[in-house]
mmCIF file of N, CA, C and O in Angstrom:
data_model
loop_
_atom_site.group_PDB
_atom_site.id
_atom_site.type_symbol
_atom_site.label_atom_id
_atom_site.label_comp_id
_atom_site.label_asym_id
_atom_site.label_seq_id
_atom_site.Cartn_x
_atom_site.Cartn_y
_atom_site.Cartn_z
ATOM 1 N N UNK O 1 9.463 10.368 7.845
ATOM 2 C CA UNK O 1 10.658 9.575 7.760
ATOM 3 C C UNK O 1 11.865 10.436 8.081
ATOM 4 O O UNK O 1 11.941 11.625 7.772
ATOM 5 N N UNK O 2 12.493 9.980 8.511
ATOM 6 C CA UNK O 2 14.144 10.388 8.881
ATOM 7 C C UNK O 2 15.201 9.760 8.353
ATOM 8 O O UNK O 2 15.356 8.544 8.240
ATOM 9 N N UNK O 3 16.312 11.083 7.861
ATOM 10 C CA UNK O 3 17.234 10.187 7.366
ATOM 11 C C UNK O 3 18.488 10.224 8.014
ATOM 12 O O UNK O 3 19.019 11.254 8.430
ATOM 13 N N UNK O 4 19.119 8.668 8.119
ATOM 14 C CA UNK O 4 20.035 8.395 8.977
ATOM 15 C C UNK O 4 21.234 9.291 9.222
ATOM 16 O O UNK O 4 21.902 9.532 10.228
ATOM 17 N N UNK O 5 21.282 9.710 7.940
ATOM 18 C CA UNK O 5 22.493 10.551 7.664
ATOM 19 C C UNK O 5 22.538 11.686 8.175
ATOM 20 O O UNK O 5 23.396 11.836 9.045
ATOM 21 N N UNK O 6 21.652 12.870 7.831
ATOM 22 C CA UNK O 6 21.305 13.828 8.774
ATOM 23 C C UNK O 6 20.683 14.326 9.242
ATOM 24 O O UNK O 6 20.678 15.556 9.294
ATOM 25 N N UNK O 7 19.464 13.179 10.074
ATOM 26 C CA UNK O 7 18.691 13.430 10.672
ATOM 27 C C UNK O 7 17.265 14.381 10.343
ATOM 28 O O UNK O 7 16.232 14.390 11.012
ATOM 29 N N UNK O 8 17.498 14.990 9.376
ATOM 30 C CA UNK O 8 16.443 15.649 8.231
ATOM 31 C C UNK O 8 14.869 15.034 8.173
ATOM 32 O O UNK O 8 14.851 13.820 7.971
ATOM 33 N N UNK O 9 13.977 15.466 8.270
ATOM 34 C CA UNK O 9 12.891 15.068 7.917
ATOM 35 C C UNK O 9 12.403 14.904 6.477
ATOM 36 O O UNK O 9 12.312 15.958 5.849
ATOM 37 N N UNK O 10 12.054 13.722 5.807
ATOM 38 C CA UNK O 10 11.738 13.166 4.815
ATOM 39 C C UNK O 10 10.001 12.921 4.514
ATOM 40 O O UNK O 10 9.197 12.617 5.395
ATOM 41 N N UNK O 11 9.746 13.085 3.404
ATOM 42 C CA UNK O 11 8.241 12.483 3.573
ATOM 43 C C UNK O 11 8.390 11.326 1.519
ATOM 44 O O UNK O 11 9.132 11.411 0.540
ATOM 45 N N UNK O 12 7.240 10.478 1.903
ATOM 46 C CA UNK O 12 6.927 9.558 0.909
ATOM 47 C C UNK O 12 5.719 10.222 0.069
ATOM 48 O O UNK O 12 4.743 10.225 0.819
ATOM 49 N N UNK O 13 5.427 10.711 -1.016
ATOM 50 C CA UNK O 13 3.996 10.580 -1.562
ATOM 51 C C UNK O 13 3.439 9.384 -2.909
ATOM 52 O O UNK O 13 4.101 9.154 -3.922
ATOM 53 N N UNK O 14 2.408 8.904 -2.656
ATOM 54 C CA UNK O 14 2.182 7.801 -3.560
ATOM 55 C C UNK O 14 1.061 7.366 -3.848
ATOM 56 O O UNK O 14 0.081 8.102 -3.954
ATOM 57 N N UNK O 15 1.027 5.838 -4.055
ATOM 58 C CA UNK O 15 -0.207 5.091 -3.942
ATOM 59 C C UNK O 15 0.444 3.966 -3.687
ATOM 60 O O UNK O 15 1.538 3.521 -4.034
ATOM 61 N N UNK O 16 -0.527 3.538 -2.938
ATOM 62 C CA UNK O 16 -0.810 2.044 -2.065
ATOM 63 C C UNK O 16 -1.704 1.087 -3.771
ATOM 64 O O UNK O 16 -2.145 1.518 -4.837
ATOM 65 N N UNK O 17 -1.594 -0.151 -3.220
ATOM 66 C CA UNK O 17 -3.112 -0.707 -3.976
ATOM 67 C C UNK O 17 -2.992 -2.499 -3.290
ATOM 68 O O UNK O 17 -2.053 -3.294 -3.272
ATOM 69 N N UNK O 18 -4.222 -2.576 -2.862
ATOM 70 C CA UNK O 18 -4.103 -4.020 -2.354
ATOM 71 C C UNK O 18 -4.826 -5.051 -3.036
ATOM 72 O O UNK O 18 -6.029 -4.919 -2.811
ATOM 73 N N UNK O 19 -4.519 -6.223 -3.931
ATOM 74 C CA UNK O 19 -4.985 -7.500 -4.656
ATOM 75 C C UNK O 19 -6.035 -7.923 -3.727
ATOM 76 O O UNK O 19 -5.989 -7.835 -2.500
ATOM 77 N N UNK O 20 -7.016 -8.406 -4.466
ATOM 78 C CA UNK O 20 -8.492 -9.158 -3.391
ATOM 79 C C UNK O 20 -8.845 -10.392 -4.178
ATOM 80 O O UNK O 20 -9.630 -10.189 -5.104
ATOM 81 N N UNK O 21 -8.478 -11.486 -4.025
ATOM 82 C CA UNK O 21 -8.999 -12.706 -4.466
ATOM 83 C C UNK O 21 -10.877 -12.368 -4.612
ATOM 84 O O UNK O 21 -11.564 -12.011 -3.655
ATOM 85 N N UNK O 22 -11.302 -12.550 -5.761
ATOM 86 C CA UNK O 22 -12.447 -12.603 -5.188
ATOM 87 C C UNK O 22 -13.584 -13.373 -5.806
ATOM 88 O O UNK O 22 -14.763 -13.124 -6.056
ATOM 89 N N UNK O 23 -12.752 -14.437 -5.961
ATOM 90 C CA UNK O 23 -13.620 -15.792 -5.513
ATOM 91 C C UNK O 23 -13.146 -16.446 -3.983
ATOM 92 O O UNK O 23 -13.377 -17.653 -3.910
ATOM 93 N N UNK O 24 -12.556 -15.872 -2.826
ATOM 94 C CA UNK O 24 -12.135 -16.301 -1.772
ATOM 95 C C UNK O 24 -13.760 -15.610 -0.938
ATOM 96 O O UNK O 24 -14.465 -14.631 -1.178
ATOM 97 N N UNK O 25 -13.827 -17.000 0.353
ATOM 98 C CA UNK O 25 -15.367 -16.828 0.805
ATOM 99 C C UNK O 25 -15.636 -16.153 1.552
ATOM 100 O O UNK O 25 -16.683 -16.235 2.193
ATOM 101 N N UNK O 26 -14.401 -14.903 1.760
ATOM 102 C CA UNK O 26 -14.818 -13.940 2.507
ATOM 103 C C UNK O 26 -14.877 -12.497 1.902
ATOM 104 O O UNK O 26 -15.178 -11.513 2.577
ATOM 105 N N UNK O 27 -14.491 -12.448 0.259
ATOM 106 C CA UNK O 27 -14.555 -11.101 -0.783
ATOM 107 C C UNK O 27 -15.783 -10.691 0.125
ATOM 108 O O UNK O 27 -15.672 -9.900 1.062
ATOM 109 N N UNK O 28 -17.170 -11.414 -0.306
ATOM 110 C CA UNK O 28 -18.342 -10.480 -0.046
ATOM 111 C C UNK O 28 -18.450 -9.786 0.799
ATOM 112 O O UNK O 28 -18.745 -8.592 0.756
ATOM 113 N N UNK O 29 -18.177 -10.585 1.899
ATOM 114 C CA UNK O 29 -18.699 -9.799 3.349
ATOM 115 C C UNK O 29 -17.650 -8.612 3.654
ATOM 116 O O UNK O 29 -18.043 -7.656 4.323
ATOM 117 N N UNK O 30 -16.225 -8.656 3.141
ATOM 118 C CA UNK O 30 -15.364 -7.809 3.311
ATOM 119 C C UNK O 30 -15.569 -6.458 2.609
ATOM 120 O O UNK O 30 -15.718 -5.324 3.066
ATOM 121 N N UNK O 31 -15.510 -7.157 0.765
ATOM 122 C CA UNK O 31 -15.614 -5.720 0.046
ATOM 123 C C UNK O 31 -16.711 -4.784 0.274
ATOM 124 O O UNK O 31 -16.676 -3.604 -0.073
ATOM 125 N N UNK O 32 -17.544 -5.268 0.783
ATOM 126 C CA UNK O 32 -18.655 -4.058 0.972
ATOM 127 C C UNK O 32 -18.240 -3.131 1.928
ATOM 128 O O UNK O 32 -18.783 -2.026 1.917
ATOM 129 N N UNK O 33 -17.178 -3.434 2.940
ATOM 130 C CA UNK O 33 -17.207 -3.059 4.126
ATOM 131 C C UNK O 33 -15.600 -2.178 4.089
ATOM 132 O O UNK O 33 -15.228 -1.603 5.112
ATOM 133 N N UNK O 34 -14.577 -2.150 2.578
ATOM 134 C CA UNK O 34 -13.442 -1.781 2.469
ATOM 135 C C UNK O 34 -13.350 -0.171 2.722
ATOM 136 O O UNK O 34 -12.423 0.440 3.254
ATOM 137 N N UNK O 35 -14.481 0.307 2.231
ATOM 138 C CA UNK O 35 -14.750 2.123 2.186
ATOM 139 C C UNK O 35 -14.657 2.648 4.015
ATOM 140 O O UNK O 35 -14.175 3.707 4.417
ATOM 141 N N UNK O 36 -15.267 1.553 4.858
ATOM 142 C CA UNK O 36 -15.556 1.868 5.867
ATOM 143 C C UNK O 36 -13.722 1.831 7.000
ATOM 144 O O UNK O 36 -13.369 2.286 8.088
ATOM 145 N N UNK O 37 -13.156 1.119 6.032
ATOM 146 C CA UNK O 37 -12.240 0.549 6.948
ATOM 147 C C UNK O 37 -10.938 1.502 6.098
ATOM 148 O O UNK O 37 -9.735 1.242 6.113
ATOM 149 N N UNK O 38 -11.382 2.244 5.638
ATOM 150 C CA UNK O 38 -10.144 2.806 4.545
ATOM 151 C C UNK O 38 -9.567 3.915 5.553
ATOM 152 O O UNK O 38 -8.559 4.266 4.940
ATOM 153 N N UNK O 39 -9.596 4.580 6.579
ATOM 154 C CA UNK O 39 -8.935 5.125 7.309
ATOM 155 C C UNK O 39 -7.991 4.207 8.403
ATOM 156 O O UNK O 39 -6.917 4.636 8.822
ATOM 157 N N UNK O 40 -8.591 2.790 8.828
ATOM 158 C CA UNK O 40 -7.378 1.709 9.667
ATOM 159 C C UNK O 40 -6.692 1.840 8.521
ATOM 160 O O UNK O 40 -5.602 2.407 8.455
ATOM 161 N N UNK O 41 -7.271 1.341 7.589
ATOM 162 C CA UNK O 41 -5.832 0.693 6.341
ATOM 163 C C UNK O 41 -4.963 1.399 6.156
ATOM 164 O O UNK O 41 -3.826 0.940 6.267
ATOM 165 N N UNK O 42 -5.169 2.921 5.768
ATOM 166 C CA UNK O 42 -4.396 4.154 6.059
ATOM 167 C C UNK O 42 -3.579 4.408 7.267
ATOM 168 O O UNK O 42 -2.349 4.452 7.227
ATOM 169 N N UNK O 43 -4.065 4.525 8.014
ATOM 170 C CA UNK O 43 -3.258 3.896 9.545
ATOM 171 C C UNK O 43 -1.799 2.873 9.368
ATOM 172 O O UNK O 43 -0.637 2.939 9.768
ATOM 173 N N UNK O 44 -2.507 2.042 8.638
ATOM 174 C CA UNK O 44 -1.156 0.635 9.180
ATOM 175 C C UNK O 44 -0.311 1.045 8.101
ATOM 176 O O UNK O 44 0.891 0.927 8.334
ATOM 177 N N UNK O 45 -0.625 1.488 7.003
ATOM 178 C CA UNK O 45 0.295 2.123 5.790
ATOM 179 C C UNK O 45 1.344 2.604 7.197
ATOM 180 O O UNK O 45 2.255 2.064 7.823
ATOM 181 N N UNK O 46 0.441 4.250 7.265
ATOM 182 C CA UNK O 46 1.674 5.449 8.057
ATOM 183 C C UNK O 46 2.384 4.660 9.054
ATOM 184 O O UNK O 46 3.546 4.984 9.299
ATOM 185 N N UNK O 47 1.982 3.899 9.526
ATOM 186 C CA UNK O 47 2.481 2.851 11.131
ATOM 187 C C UNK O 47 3.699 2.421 10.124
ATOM 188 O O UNK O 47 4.738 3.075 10.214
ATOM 189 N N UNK O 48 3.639 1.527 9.321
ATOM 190 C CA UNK O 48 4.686 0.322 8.763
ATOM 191 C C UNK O 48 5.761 1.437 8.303
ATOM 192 O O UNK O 48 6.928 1.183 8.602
ATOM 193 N N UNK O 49 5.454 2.893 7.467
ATOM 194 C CA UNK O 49 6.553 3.422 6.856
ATOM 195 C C UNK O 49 7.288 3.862 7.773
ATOM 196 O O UNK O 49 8.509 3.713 7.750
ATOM 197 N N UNK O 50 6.609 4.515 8.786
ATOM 198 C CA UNK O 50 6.875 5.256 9.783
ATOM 199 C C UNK O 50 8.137 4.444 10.643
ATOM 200 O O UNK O 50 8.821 5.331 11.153
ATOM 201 N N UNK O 51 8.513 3.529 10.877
ATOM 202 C CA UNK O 51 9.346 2.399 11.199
ATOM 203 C C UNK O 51 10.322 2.203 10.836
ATOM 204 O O UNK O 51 11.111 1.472 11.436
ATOM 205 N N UNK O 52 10.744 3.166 9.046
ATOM 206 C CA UNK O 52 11.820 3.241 8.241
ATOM 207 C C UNK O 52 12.560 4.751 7.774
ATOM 208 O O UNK O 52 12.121 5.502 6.903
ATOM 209 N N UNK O 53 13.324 4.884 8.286
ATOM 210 C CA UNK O 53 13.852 6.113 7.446
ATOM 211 C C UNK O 53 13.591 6.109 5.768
ATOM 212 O O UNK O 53 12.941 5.220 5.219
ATOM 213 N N UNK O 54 14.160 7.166 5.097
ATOM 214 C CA UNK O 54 14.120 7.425 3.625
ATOM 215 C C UNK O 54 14.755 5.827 3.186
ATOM 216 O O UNK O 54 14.183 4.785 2.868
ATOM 217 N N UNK O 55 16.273 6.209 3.346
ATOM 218 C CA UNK O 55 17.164 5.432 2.680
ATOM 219 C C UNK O 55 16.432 3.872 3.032
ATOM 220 O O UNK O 55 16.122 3.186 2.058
ATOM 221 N N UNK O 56 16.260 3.526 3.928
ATOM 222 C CA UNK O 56 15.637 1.969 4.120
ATOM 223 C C UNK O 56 14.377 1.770 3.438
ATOM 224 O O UNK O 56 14.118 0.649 3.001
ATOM 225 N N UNK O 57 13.667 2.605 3.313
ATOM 226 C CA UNK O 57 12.578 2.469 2.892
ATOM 227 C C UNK O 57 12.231 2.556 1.582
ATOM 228 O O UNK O 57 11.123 2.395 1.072
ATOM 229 N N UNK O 58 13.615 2.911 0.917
ATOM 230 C CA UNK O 58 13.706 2.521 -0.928
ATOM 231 C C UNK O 58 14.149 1.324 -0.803
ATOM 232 O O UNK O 58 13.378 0.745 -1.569
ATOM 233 N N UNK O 59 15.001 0.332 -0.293
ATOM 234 C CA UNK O 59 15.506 -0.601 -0.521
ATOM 235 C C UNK O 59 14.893 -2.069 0.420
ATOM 236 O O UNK O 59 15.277 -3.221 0.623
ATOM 237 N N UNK O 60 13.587 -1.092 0.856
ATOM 238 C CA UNK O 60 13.186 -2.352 1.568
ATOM 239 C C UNK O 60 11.652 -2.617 1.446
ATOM 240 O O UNK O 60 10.865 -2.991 2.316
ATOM 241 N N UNK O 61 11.380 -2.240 -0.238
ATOM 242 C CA UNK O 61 10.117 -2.038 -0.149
ATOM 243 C C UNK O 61 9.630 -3.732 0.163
ATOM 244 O O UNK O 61 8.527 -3.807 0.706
ATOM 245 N N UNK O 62 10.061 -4.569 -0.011
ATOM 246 C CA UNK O 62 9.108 -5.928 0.271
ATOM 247 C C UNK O 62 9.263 -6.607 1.105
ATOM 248 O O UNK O 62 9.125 -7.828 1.172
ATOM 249 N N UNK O 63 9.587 -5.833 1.879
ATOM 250 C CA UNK O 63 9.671 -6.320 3.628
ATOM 251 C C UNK O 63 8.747 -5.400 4.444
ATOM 252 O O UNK O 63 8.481 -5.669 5.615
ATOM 253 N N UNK O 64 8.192 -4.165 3.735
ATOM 254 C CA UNK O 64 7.472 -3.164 4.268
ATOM 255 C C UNK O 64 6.015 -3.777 3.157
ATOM 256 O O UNK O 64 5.034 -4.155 3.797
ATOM 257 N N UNK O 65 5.960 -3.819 2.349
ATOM 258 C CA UNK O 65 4.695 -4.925 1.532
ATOM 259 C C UNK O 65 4.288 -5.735 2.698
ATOM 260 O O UNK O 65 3.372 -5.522 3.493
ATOM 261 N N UNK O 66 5.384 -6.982 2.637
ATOM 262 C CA UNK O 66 5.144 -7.780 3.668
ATOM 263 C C UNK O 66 4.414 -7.347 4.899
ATOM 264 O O UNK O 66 3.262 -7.754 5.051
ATOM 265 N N UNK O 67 4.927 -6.611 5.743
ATOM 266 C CA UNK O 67 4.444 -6.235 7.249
ATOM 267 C C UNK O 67 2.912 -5.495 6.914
ATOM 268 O O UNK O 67 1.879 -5.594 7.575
ATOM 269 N N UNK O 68 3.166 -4.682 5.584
ATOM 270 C CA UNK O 68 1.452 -4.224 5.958
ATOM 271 C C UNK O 68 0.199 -5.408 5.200
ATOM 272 O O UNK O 68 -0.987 -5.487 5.521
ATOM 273 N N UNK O 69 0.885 -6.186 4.192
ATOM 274 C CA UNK O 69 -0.077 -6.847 4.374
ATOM 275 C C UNK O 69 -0.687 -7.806 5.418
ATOM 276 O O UNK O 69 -1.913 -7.867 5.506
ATOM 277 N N UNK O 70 0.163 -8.616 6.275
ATOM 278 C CA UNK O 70 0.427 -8.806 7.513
ATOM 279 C C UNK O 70 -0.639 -8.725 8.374
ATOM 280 O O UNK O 70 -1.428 -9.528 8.873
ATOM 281 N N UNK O 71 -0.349 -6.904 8.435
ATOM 282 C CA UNK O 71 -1.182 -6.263 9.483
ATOM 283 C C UNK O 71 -2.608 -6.132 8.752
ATOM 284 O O UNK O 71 -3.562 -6.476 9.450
ATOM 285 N N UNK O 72 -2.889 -5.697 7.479
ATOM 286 C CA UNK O 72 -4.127 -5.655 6.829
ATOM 287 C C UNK O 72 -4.934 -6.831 7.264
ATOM 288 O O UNK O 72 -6.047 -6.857 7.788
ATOM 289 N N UNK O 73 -3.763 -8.229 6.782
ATOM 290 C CA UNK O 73 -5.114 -9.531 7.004
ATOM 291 C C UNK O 73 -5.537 -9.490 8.111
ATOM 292 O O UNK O 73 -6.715 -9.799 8.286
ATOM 293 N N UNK O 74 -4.574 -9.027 9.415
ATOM 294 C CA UNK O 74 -4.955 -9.206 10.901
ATOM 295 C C UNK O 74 -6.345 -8.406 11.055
ATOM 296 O O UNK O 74 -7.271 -8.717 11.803
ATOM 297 N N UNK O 75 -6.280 -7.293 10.169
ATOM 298 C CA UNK O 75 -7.038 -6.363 10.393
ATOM 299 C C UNK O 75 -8.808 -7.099 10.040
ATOM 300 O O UNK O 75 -9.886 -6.837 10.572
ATOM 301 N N UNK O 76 -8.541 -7.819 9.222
ATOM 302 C CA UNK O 76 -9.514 -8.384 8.458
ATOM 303 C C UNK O 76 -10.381 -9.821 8.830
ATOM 304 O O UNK O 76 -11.435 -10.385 8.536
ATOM 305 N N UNK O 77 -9.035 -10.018 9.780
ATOM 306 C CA UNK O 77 -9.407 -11.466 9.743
ATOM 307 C C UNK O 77 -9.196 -12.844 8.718
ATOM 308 O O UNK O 77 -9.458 -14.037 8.871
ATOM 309 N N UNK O 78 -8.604 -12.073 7.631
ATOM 310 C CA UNK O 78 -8.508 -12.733 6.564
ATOM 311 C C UNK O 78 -7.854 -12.884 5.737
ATOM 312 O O UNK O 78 -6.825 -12.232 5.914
ATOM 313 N N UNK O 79 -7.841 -13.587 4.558
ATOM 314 C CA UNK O 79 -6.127 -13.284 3.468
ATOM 315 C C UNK O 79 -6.883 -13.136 2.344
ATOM 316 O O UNK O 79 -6.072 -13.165 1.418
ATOM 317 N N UNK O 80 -8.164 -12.969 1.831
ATOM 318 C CA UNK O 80 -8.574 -12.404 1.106
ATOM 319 C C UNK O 80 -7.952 -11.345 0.146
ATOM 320 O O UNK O 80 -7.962 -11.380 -1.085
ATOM 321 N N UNK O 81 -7.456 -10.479 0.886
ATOM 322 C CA UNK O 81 -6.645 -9.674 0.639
ATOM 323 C C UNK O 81 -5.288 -10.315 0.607
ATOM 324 O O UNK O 81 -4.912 -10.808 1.670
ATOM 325 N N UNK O 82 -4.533 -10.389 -0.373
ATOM 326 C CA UNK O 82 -3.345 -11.097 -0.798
ATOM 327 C C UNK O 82 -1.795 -10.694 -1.198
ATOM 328 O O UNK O 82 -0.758 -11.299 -0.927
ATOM 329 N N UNK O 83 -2.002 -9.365 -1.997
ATOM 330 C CA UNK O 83 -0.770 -8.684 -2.411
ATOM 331 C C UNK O 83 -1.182 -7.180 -1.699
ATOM 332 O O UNK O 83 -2.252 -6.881 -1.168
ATOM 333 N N UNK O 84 0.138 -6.276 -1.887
ATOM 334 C CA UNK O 84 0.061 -5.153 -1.749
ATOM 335 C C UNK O 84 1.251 -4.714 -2.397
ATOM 336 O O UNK O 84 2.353 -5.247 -2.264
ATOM 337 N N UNK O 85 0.943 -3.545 -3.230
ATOM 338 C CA UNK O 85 1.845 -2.685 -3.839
ATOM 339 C C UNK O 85 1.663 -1.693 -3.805
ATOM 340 O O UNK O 85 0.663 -1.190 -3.294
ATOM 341 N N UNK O 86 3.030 -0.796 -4.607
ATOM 342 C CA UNK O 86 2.870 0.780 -4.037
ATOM 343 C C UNK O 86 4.214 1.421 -4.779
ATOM 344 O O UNK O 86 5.373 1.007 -4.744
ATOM 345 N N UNK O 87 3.768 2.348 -5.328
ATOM 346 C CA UNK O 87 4.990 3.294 -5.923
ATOM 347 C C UNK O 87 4.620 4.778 -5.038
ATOM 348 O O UNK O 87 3.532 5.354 -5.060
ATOM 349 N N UNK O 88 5.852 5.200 -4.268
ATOM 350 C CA UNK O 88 6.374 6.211 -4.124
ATOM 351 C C UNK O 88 7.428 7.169 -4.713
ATOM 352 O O UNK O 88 8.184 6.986 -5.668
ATOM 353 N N UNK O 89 7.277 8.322 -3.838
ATOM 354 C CA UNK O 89 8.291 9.135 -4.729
ATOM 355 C C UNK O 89 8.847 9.665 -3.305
ATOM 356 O O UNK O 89 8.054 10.304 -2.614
ATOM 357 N N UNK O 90 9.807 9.502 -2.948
ATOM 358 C CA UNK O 90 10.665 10.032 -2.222
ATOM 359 C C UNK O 90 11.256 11.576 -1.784
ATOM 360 O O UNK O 90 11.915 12.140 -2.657
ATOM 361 N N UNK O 91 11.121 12.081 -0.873
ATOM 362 C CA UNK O 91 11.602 13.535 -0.652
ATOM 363 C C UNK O 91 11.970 13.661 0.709
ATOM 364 O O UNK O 91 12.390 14.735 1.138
#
């Protein structure tokens, strides 16, 4: 991340965590298959933050929720997957 102000390099460290309906009729076939796919998912994380400097990216966490879950269901095919949250720590 970059910050607008002076151009400085920034980084995020945290955790992600994504909600799974799972009585929805695609849990099964998906969750077995989440371990395998945990480096895309990782991917669209760095992709979506990567898009925001520091300062935007504290104040815009649910518009950045939004876009990666987004991209997750695309990823999936599915909405199975429903929420996404995430606490960072900023530097």
């Amino acid at each position: 991340m970059k910050n607008k102000r002076n151009g400085s390099s920034h980084y995020a460290v945290g955790n992600v965590s994504l909600s799974m309906n799972t009585k929805h009729e695609d849990f099964a076939t998906y969750s077995e298959t989440m371990t395998d796919r945990e480096g895309l998912i990782k991917d669209i994380i760095f992709s979506v933050m990567a898009n925001y400097t520091m300062d935007e990216a504290k104040i815009s966490s649910t518009q950045i929720k939004k876009e990666i879950l987004s991209e997750v269901q695309e990823l999936f095919g599915s909405d199975f997957i429903y929420a996404v949250s995430y606490n960072f720590l900023y530097n």
